[in-house]
mmCIF file of C-alpha atoms in Angstrom:
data_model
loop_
_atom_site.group_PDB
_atom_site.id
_atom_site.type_symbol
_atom_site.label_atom_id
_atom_site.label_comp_id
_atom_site.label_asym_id
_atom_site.label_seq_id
_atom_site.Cartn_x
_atom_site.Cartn_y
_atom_site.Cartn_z
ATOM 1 C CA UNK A 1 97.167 60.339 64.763
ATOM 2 C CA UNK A 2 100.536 60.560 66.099
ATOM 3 C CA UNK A 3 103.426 62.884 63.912
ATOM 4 C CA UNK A 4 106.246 60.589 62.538
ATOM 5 C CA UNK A 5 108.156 60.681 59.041
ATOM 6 C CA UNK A 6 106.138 61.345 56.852
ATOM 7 C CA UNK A 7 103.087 62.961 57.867
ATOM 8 C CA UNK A 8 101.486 66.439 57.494
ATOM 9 C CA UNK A 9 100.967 68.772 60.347
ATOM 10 C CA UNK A 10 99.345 71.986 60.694
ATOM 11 C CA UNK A 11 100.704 74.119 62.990
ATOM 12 C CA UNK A 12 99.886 77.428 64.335
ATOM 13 C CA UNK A 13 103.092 79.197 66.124
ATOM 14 C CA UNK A 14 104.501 82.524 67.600
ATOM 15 C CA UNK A 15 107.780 83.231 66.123
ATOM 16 C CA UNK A 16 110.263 85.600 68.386
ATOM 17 C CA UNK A 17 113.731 86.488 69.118
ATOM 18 C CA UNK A 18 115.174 85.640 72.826
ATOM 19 C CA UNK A 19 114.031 89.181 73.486
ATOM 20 C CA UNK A 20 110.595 88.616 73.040
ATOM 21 C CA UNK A 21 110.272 90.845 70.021
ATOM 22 C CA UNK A 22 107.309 88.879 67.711
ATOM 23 C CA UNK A 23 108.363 88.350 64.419
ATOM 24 C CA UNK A 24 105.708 86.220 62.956
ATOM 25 C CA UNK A 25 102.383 85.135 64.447
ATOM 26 C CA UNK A 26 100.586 82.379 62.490
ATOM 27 C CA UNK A 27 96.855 81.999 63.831
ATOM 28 C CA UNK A 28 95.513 79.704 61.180
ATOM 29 C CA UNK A 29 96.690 76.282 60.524
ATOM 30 C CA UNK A 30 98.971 76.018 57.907
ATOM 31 C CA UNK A 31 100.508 72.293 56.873
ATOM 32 C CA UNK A 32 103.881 71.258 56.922
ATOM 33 C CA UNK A 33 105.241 68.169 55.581
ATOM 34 C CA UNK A 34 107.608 65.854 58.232
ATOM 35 C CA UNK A 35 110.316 64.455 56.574
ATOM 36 C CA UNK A 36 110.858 66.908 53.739
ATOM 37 C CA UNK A 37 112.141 70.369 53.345
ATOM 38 C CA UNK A 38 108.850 72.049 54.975
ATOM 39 C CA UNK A 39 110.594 72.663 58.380
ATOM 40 C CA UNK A 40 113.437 72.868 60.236
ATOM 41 C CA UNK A 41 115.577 69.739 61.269
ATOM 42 C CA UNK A 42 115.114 70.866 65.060
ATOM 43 C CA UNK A 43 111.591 71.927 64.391
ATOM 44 C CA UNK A 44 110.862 68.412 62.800
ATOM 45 C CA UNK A 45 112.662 66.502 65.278
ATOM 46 C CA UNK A 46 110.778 68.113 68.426
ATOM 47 C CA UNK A 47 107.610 67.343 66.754
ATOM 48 C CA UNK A 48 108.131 63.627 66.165
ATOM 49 C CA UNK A 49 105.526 61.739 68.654
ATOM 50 C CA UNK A 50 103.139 64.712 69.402
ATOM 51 C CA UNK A 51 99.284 64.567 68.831
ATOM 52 C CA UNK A 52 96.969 67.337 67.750
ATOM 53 C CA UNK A 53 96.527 69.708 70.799
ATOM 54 C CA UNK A 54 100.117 69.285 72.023
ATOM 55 C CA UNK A 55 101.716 72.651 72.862
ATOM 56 C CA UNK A 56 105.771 72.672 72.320
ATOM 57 C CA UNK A 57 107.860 75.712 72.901
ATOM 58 C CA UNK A 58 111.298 75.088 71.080
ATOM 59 C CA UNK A 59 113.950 77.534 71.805
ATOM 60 C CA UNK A 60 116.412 77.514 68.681
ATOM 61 C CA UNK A 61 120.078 78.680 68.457
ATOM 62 C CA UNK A 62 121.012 79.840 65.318
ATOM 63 C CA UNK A 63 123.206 76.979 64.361
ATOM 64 C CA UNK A 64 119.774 75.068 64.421
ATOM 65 C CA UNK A 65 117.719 78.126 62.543
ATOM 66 C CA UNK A 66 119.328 80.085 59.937
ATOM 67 C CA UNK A 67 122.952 79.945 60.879
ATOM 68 C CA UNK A 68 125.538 82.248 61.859
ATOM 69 C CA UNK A 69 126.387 85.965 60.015
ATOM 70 C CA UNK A 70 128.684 85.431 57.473
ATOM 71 C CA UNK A 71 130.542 88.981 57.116
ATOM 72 C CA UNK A 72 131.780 87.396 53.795
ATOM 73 C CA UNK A 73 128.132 87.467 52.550
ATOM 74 C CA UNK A 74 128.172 91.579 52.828
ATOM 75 C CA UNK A 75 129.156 93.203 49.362
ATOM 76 C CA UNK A 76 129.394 96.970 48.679
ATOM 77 C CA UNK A 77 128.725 97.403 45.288
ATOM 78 C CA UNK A 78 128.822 100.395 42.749
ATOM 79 C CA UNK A 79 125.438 102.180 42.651
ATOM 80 C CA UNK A 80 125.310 102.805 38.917
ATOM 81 C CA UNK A 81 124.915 99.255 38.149
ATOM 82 C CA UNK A 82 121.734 99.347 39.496
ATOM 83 C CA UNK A 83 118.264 100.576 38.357
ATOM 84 C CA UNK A 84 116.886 103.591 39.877
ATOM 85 C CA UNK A 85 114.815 103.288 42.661
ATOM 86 C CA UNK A 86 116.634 101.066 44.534
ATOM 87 C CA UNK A 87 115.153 100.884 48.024
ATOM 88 C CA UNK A 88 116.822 99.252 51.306
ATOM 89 C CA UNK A 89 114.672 95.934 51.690
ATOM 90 C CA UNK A 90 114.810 95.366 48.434
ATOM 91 C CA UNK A 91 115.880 91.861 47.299
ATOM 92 C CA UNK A 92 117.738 90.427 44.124
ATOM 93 C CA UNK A 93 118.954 86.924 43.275
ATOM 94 C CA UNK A 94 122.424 86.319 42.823
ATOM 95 C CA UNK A 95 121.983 85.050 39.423
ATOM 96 C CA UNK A 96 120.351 88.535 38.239
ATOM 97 C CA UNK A 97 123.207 90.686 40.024
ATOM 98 C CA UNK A 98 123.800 93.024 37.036
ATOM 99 C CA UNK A 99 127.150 92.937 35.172
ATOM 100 C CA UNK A 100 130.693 94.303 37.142
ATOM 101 C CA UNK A 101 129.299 93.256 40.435
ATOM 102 C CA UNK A 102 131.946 91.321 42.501
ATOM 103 C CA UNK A 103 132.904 88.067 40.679
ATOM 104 C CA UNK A 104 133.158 86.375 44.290
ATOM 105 C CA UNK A 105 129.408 87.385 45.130
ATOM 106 C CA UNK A 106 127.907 83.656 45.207
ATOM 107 C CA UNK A 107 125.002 83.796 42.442
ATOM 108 C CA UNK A 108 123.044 81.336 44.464
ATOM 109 C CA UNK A 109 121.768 83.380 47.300
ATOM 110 C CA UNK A 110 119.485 85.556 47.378
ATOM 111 C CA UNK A 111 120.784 88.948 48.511
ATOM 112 C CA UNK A 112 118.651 91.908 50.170
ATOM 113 C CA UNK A 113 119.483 95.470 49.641
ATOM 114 C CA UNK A 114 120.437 96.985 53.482
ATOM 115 C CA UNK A 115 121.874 100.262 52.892
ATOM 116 C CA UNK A 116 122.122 102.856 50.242
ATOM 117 C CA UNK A 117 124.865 105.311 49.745
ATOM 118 C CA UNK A 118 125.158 108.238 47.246
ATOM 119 C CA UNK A 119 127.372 106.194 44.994
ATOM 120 C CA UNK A 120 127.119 102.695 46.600
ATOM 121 C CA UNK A 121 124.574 100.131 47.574
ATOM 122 C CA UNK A 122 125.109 97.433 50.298
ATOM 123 C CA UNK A 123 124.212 93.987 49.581
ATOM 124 C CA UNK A 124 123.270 91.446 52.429
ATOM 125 C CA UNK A 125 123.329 87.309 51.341
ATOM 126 C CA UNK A 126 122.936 86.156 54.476
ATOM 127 C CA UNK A 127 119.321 84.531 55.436
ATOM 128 C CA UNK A 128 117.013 88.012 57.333
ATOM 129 C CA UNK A 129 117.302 85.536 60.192
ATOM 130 C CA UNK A 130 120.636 84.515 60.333
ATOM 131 C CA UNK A 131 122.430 84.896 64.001
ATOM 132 C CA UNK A 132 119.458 85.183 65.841
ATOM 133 C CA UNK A 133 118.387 82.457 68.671
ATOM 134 C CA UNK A 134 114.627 82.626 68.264
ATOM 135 C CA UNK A 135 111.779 80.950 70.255
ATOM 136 C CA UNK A 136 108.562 79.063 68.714
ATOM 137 C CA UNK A 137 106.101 78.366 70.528
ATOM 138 C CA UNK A 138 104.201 75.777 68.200
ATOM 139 C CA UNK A 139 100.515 74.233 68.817
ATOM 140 C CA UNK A 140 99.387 71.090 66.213
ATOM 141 C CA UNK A 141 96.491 71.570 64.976
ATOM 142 C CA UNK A 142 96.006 68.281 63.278
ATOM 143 C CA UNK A 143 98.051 65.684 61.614
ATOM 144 C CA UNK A 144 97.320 63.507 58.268
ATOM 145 C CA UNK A 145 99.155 60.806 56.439
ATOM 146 C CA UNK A 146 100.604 62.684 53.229
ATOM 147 C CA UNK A 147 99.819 62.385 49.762
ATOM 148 C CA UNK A 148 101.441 60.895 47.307
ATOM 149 C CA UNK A 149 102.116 64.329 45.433
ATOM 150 C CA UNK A 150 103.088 65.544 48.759
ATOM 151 C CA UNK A 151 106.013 62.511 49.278
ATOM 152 C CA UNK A 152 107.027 62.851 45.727
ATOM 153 C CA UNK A 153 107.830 66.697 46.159
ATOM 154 C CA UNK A 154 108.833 66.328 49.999
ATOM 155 C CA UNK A 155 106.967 69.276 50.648
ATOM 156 C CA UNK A 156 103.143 70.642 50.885
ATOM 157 C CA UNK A 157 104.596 73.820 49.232
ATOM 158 C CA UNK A 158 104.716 75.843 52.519
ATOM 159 C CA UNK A 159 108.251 76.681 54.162
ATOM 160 C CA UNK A 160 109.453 77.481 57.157
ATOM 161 C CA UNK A 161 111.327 81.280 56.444
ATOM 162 C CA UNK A 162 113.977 79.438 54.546
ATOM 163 C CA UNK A 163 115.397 80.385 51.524
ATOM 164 C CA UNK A 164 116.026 77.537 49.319
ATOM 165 C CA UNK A 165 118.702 76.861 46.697
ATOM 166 C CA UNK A 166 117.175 74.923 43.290
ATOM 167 C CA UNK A 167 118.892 72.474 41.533
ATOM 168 C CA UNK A 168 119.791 75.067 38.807
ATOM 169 C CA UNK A 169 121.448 77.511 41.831
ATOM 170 C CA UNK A 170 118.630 79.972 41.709
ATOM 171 C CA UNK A 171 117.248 81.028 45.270
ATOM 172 C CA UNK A 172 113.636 80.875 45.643
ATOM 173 C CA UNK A 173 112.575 83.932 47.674
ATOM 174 C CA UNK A 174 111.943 83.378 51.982
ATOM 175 C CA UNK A 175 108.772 82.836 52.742
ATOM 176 C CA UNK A 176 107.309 82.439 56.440
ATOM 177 C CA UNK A 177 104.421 80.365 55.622
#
């Protein structure tokens, strides 16, 4: 079966930036829904007409991945407002940023903790991926007409690293696959 809108595929890839550094490796087949919110537009659209066994190595700016860095997206925030044992990797959804953090911190993103200082913490919203180029190199494993769960939802309930933004505003946390 060829891939076209909608379909599942399952892919197996090897995620890593233009300087060859891996940053994910997925050996077993995981699906992806085509025409949802599974994968990435670019991802999608370089997959439409391939067969299992095709090979495709994508190279993916990151105005096509996860967008530019947004300075504005970097907040320095008191450290007392937060628990204790606050560790750098840590992350924390907007909506749950405790009480006297910056009013212009957008509550619908999904911040990670990069730095600690002795009386401040600094918190990253922009996407762990966000102005990097990266390269996939992608194989399809197989591909399947979708169920009708699966077109309902737009999704088999995998992602590609993204971190989505519910209907309420709440960030889901990134997943890889």
């Amino acid at each position: 079966m060829e891939i076209k809108t909608p379909s599942v595929v399952a892919l197996t890839w090897t995620l890593k930036d233009t300087l060859g550094e891996v940053l994910d490796k997925l050996d077993e087949p995981v699906e992806f829904f085509i025409g949802g919110k599974d994968l990435l537009p670019k991802i999608e659209e370089a997959l439409q007409g391939h067969e299992p066994g095709a090979k495709i190595d994508l190279h993916l700016e990151p105005e096509d991945a996860f967008g530019d860095f947004e300075e504005q997206l970097l907040f320095l925030e008191p450290l007392a407002l937060f628990p204790n044992g606050m560790e750098p990797g840590l992350t924390i959804e907007g909506a749950a940023l405790p009480e006297g953090c910056n009013p212009e911190a957008p509550r619908n993103v999904l911040y990670t903790v990069t730095e600690i200082y002795p009386e401040h913490v600094v918190l990253d919203g922009n996407h762990p991926l966000s102005g990097i180029a990266l390269r996939l190199q992608l194989k399809v494993e197989s591909v399947r007409e979708p169920t009708e769960a699966e077109v309902g939802s737009g999704s088999c309930g995998t992602g590609f690293f993204k971190i989505e933004v519910g209907d309420e505003g709440e960030p889901t946390a990134p997943t890889l696959h």
